[in-house]
Coordinates of C-alpha atoms and ligand atoms in Angstrom, one line a residue:
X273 CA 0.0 0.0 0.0
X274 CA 1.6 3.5 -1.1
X275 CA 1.6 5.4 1.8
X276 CA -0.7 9.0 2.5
X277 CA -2.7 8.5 -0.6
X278 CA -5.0 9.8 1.1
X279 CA -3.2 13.3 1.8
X280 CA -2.7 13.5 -1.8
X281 CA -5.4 16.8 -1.7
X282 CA -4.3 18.8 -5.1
X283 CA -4.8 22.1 -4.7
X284 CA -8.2 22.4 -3.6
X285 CA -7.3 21.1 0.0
X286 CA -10.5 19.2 0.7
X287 CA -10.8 18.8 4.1
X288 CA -10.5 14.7 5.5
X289 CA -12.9 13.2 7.5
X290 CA -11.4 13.2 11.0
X291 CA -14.6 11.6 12.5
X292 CA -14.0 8.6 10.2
X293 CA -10.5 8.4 11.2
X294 CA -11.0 8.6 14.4
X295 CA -13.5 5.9 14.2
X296 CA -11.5 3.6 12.0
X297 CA -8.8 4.1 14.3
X298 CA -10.7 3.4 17.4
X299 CA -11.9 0.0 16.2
X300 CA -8.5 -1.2 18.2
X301 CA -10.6 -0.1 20.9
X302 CA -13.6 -2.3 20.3
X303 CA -11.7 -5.1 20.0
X304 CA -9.5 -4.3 23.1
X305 CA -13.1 -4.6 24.8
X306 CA -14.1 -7.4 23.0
X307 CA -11.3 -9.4 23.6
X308 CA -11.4 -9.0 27.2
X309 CA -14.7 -9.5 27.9
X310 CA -15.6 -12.7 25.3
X311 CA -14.1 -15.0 28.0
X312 CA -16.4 -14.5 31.1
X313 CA -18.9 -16.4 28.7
X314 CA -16.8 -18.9 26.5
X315 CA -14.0 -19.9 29.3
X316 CA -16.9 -22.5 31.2
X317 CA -17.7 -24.0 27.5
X318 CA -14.0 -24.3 26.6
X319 CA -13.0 -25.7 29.7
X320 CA -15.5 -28.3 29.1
X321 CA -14.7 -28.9 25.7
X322 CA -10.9 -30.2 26.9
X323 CA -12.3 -32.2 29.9
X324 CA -10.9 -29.7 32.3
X325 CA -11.4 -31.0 35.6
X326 CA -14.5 -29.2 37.0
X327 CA -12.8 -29.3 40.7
X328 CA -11.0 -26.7 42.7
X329 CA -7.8 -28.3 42.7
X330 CA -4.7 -26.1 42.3
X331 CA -3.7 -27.6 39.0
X332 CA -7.1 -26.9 37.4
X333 CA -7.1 -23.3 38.8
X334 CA -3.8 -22.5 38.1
X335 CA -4.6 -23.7 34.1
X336 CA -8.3 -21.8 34.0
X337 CA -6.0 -18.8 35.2
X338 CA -3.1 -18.8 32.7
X339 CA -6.1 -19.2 30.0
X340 CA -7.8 -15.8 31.5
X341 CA -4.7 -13.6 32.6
X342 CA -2.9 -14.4 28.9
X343 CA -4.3 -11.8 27.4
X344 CA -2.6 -9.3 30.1
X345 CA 0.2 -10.6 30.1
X346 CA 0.4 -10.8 26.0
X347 CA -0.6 -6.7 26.4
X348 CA 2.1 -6.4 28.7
X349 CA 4.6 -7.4 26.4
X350 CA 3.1 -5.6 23.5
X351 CA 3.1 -2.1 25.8
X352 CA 6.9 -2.7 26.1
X353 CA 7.4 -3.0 22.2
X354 CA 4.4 -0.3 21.6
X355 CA 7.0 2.2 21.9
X356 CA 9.3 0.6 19.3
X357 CA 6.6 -0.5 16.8
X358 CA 5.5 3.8 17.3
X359 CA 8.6 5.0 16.6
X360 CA 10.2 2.6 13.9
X361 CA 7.1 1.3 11.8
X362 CA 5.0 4.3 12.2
X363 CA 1.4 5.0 14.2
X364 CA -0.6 3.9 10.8
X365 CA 1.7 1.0 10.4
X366 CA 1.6 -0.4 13.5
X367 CA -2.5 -0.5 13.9
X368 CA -2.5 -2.0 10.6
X369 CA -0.2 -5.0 11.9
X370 CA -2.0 -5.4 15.1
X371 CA -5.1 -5.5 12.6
X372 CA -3.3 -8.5 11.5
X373 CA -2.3 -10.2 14.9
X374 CA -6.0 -9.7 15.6
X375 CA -7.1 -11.5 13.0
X376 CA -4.5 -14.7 13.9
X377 CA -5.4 -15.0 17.1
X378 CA -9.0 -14.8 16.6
X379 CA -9.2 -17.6 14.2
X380 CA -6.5 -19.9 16.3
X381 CA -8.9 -19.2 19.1
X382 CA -11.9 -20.2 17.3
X383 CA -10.3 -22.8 15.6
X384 CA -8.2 -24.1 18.6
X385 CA -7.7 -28.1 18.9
X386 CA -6.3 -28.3 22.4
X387 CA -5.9 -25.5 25.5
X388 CA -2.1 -25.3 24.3
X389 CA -3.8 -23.8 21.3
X390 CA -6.0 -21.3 23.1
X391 CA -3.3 -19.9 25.5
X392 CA -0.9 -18.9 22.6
X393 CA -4.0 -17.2 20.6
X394 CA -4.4 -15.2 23.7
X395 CA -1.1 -14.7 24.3
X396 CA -1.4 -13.2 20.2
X397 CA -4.8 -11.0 21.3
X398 CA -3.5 -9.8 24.4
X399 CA 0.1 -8.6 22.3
X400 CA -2.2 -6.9 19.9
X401 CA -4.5 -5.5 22.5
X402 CA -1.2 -3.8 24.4
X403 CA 0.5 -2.2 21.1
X404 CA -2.8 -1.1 20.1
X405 CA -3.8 0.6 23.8
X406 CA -1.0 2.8 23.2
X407 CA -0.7 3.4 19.4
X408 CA -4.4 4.2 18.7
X409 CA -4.5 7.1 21.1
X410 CA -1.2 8.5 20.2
X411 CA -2.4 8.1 16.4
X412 CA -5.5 10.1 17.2
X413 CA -3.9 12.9 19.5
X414 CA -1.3 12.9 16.7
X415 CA -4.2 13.8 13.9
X416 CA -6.7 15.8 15.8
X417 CA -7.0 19.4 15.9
X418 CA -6.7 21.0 19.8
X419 CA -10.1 21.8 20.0
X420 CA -11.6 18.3 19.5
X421 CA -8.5 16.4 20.5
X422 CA -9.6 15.0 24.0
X423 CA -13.2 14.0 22.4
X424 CA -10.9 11.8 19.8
X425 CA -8.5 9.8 22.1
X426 CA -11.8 9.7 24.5
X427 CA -13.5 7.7 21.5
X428 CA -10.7 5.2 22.0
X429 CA -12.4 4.5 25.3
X430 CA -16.0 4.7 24.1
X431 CA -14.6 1.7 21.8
X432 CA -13.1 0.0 25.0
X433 CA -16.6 -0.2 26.5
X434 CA -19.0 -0.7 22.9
X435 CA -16.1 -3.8 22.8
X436 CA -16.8 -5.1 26.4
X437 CA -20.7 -4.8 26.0
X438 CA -20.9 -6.8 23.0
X439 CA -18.6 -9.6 24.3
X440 CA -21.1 -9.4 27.2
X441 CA -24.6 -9.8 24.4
X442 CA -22.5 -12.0 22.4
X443 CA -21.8 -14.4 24.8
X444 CA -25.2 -14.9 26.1
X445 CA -26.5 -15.3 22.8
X446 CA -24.2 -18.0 21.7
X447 CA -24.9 -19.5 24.6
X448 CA -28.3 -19.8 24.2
X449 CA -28.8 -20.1 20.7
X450 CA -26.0 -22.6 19.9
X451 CA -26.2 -25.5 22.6
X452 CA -23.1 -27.8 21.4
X453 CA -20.8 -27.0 24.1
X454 CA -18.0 -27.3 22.1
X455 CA -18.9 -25.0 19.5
X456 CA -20.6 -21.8 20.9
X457 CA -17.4 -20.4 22.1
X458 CA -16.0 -20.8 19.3
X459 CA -18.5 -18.3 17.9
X460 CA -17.6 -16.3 20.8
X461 CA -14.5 -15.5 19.8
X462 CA -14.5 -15.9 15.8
X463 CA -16.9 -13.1 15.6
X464 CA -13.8 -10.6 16.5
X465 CA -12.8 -11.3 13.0
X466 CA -15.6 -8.7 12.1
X467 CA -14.2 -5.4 13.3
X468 CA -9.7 -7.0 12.6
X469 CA -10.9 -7.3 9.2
X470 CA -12.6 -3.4 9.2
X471 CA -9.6 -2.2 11.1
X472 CA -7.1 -3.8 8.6
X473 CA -8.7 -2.6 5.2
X474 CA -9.6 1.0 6.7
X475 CA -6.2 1.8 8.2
X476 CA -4.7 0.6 4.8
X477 CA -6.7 4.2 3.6
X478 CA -5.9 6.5 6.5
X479 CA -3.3 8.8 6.3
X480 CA 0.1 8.5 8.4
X481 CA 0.3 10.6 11.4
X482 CA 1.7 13.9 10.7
X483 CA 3.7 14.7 13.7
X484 CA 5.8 10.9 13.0
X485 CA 6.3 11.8 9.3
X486 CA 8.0 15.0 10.0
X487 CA 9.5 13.2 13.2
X488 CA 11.0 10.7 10.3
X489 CA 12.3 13.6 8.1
X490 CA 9.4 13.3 5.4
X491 CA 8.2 16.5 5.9
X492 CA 6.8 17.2 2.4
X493 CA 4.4 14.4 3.3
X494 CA 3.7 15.6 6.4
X495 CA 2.6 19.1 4.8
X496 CA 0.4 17.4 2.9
X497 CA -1.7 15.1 5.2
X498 CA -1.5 18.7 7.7
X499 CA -3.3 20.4 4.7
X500 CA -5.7 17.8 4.4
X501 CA -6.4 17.1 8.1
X502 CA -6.9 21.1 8.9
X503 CA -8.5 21.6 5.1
X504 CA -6.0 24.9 4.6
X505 CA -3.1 25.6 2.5
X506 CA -1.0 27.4 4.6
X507 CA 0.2 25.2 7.2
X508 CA 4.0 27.0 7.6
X509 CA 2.8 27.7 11.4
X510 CA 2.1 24.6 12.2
X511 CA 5.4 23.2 10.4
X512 CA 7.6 25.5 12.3
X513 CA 6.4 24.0 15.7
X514 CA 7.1 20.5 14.6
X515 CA 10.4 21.3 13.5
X516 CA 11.0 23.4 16.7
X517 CA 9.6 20.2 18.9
X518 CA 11.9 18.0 16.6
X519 CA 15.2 19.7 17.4
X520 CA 14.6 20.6 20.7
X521 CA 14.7 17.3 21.5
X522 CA 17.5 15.9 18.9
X523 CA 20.2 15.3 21.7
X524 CA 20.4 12.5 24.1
X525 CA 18.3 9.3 23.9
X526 CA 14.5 10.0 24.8
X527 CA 14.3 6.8 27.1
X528 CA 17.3 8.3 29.4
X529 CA 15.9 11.5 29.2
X530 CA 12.5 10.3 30.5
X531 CA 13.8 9.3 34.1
X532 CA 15.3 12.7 34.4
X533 CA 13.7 16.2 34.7
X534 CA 11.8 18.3 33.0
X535 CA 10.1 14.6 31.4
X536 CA 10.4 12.8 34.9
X537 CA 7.4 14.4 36.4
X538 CA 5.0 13.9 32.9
X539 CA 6.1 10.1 33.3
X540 CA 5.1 9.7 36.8
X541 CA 1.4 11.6 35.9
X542 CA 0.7 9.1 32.9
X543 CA 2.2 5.9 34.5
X544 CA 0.3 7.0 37.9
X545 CA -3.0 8.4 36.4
X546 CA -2.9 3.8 34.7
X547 CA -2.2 2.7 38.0
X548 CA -4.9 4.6 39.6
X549 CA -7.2 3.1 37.3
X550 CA -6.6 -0.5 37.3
X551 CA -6.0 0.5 41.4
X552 CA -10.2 1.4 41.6
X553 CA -11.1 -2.0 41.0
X554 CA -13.2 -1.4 37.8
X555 CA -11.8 -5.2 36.5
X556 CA -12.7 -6.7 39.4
X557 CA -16.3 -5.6 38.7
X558 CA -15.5 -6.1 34.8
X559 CA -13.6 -9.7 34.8
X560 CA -15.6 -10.8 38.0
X561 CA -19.3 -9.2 37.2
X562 CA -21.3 -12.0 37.9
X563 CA -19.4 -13.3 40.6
X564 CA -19.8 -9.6 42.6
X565 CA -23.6 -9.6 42.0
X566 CA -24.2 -13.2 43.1
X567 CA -22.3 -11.8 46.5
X568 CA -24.6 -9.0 46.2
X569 CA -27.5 -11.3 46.3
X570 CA -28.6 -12.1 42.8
X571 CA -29.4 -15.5 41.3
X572 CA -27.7 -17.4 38.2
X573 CA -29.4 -15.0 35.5
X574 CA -30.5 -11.7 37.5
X575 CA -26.1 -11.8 37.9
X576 CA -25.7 -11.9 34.0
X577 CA -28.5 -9.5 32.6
X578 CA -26.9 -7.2 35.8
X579 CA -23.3 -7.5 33.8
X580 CA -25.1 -6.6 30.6
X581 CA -26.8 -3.3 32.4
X582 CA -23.5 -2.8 34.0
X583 CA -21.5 -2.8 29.6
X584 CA -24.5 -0.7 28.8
X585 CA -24.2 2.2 31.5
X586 CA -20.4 2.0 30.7
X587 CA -21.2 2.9 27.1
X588 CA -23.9 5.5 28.2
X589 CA -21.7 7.4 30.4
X590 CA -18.6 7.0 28.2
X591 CA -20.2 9.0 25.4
X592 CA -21.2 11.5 27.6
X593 CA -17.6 11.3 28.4
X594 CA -16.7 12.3 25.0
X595 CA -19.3 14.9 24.4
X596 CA -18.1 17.0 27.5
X597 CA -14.3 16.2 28.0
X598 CA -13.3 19.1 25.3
X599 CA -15.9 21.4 26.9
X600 CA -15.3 20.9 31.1
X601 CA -12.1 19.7 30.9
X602 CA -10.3 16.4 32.2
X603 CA -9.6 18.2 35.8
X604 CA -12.9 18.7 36.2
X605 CA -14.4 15.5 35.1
X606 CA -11.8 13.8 37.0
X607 CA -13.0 15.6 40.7
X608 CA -16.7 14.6 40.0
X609 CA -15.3 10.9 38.6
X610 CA -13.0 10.7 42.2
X611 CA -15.5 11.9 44.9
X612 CA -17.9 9.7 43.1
X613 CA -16.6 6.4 42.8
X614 CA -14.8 6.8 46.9
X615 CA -18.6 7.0 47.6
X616 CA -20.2 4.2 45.5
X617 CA -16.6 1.7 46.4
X618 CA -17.2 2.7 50.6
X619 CA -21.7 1.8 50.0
X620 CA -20.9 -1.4 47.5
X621 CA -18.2 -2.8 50.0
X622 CA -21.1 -1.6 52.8
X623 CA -23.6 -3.5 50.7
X624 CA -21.2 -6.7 49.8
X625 CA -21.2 -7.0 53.9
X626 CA -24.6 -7.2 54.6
X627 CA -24.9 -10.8 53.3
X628 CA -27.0 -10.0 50.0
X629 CA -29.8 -8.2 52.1
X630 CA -29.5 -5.5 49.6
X631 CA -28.9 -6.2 46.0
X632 CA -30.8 -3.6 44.3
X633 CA -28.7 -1.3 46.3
X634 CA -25.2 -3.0 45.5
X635 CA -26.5 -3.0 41.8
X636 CA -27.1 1.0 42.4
X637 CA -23.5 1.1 43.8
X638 CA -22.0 -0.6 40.5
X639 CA -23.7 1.1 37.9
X640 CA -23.2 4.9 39.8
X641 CA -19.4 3.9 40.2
X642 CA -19.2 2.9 36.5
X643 CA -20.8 6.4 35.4
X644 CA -18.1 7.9 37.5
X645 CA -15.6 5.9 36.0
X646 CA -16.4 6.1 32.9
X647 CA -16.5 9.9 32.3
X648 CA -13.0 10.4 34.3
X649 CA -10.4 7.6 34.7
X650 CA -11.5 5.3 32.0
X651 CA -10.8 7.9 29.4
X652 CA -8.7 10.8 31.1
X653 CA -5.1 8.4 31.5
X654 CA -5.6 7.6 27.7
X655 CA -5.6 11.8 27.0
X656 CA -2.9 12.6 29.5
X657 CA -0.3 10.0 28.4
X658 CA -1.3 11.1 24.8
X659 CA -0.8 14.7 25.7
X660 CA 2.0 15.6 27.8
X661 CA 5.2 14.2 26.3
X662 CA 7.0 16.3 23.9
X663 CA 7.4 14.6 20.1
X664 CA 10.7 13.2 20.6
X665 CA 9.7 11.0 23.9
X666 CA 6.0 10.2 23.3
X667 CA 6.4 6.8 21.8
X668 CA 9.2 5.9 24.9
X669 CA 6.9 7.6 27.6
X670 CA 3.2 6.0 26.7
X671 CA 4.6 2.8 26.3
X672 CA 5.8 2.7 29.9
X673 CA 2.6 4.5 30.8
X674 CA 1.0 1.3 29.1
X675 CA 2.8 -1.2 31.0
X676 CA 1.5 0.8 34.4
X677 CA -2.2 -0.2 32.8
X678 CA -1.2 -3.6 31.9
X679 CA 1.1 -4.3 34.7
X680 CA -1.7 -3.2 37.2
X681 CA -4.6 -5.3 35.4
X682 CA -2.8 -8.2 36.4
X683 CA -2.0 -7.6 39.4
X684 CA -6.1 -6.8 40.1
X685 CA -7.6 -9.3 38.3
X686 CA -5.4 -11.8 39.4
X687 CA -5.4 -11.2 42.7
X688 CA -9.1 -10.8 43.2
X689 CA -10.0 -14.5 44.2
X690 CA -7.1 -15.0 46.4
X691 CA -8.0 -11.3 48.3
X692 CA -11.5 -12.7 48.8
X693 CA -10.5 -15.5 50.5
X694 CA -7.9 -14.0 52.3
X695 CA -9.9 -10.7 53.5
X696 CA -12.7 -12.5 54.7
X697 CA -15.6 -11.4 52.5
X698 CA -16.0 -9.1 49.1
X699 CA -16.9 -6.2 50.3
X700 CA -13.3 -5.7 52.1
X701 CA -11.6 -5.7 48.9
X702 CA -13.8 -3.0 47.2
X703 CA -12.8 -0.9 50.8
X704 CA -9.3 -1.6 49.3
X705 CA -9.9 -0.6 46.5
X706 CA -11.6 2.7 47.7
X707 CA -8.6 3.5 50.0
X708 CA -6.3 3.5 46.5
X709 CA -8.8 5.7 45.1
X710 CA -8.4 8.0 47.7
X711 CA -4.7 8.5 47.3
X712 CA -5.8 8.5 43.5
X713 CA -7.7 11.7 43.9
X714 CA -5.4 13.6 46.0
X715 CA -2.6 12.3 43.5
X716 CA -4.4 13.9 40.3
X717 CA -5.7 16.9 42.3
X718 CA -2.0 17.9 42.6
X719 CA -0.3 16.9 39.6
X720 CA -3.1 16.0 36.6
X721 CA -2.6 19.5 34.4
X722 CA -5.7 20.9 32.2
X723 CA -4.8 20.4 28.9
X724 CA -8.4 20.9 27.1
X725 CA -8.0 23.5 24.2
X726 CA -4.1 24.0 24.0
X727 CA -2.3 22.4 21.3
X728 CA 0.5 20.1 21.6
X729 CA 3.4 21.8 21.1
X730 CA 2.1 24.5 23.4
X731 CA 2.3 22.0 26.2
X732 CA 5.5 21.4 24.7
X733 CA 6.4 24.8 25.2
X734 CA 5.7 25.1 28.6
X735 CA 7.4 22.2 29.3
X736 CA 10.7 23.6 29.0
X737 CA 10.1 26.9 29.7
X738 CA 10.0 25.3 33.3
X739 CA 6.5 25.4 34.1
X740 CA 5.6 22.7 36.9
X741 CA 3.5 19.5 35.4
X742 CA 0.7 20.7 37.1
X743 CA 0.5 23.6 34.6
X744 CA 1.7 22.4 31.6
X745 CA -1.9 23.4 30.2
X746 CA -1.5 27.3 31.0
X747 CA -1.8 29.1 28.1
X748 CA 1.3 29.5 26.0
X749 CA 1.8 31.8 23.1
X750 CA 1.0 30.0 19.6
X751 CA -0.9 30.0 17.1
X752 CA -1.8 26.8 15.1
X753 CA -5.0 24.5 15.7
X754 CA -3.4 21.1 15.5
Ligands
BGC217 C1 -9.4 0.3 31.2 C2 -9.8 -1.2 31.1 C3 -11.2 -1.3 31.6 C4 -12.1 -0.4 30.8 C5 -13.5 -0.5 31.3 C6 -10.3 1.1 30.3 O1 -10.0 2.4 30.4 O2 -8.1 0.4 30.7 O3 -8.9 -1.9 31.9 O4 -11.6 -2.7 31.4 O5 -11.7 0.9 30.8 O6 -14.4 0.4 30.6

């Protein structure tokens, strides 16, 4: 495929579709979501299909774990070489081949003869899943003007949930409409092959990131896909602050220079704002759904249509999320999203104790907590880690970022089950979780900056005109929209 066809604009300039870019790009997203969700509905069915044991012994638990946590620990390895795959092959590039791993794992899941089988097809979705977490959003900061930038990378997370809600519908239909055992999750998973396919053949017609074209010394190209994306002529502003961002940061390697000031400070917002997240507990509700509402007191279906109302309020409130994010700002939505979810964590792990006497209540907990989630730390650590590095070190400094999501899923979601039993009872872990939230707040009340409206090289800017991290968004003098 010859690269930035697309760009090619003539004179005319017609503007590009950024909303179908975005969108295109953001299918990463929906199969992020969908990947992790299908197996709370095939792994009962698949374990059954290759005589698992169905008892509690430590072998059996031990292998239904490696086949759930693969997928983290695949992502975790592809966040370490997101930064590379950025850097070297290119933001367009790189989606396209994690199109591709998609697509391989999905049909050596579906097609899977043994659990051997299944465990390296994971291993593939999860790899894909962590080079995509980190390339999509930096893709889409990288092509969207200032003013609808945080709406863009917040689509990402829209995708996240759309992904996790129809793993959730998908499974329960195959499970009901398909009653061979050994091939309704199958379906499960082979119907990912949908949106890798989309993903692969759209990103083969979207235009390279501007920003890495000039980074990579093509900066005729770069002009041209600028023209396109902003629908003008003159983009010699907007040049100029690339090639300013470029050389500012041409000495010295960009990994070194990340553990050290002034980029030190961005790296511990990014990398805390993922730990923060994974640190609320929203996997425990998302991996463990049904598990938490038959604590709370629900029988074998009321727990699953519960799961499907909890995917569905995470969509709701997620695109609310991205409606408002470019118009409140991410500090804002980030104090409501805090003092919200310390509430709901302190009345579900209140409600989890009372022996499921009140399970419309816990419900109420889950479904207000994912509202506050969803319009603040689910989409907000995506933006910042997109937003605060300067060109040179973005690639190096999201893909650590990454690894603080991926490392910290883990570390949640395998842990859960073991904190249950160990705690006592449910709803002392979700108090856990609501003491790390609390540090979480006062952590981004003094260091997350507001970065709504300014451009990127104006955070730049006042990066190393020594401003603190805290206000990196103040504004800066500049011009350009992008
Ligand atoms: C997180 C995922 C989580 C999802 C839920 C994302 O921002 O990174 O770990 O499952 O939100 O919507």
């Amino acid at each position: 495929m010859k690269e930035n066809q697309h760009s090619n604009t003539g004179n005319s300039f017609p503007k590009a579709n950024i909303y179908l870019i975005g969108t295109i790009a953001a299918l990463a997203g929906l199969l992020f979501g969908f990947d992790t969700g299908v197996i709370s509905g095939a792994q009962d069915f698949m374990f059954q299909t290759f005589a698992l044991k169905k008892d509690a012994s430590l072998e059996s638990n031990a292998i239904k774990g490696l086949v759930v946590s693969c997928v983290p620990i695949g992502a975790l390895i592809g966040a370490m070489l997101s930064g590379f795959c950025a850097r070297v092959i290119g933001r367009k590039r790189g989606l396209i081949l994690t199109a591709i791993i998609f697509a391989i794992g999905t049909l050596s899941a579906a097609f899977a003869g043994s659990l051997n089988t299944v465990i390296f097809a994971r291993l593939l979705m999860g790899l894909a899943i962590g080079i995509s977490a980190m390339v999509a959003p930096m893709y889409l900061s990288e092509i969207s003007p200032a003013n609808i930038r945080g709406k863009m990378i917040f689509m990402f997370q829209l995708a996240i949930t759309m992904g996790l809600m129809s793993a959730f519908a998908i499974n329960l239909w195959f499970a009901h409409s398909i009653a061979d055992y050994t091939m309704n999750w199958r379906w499960m998973f082979g119907v990912g092959i949908i949106p890798a396919i989309i993903l692969l053949v759209g990103m083969a017609f979207m235009p390279n990131s501007p920003r890495w074209l000039y980074l990579k010394g093509r900066s005729n190209e770069a002009k041209k896909v600028l023209q396109s994306l902003l629908g003008k002529e003159n983009v010699t502003q907007e040049l100029a602050e690339m090639k300013e961002s470029v050389e500012r940061e041409s000495k010295g390697s960009s990994l070194l220079q990340l553990f050290k000031k002034p980029l030190l400070p961005l790296l511990l917002v990014s990398f805390g704002l993922f730990v923060f997240q994974q640190l609320s507990g929203i996997n425990a509700i998302m991996y463990y759904g049904p598990q938490v509402f038959g604590s709370a007191g629900f029988g074998e279906s009321a727990k699953f249509i519960a799961q499907l109302l909890m995917g569905l309020t995470n969509v709701l409130a997620t695109i609310f999320g991205v409606w408002v994010v470019d118009k409140i700002g991410r500090r804002p939505l980030l104090t409501m999203g805090f003092i919200g979810m310390v509430i709901c964590l302190a009345a579900l792990s209140f409600f989890l104790k009372s022996a499921g006497q009140n399970p419309y209540l816990a419900l109420a907990s889950v479904l207000i907590f994912i509202v506050c989630f969803a319009i603040s730390l689910g989409g907000v650590p995506y933006i910042m880690m997109s937003e605060v590095f300067p060109l040179k070190a973005r690639a190096s400094g999201m893909a650590i970022a990454s690894c603080a999501n991926w490392g910290f899923n883990m570390l949640v979601s395998g842990s859960f089950n073991i904190l249950v039993a160990k705690m006592g009872n449910m709803g002392n872990v979700f108090m856990l979780y609501c003491i790390c939230t609390i540090v979480g707040f006062i952590f981004a009340w003094y260091l997350v900056p507001e970065t709504k409206n300014r451009q990127l090289e104006e955070i730049e800017r006042n990066l190393y005109s020594g401003k603190s991290v805290r206000r990196l968004g103040d504004t800066a003098s500049a011009t350009s929209n992008i």
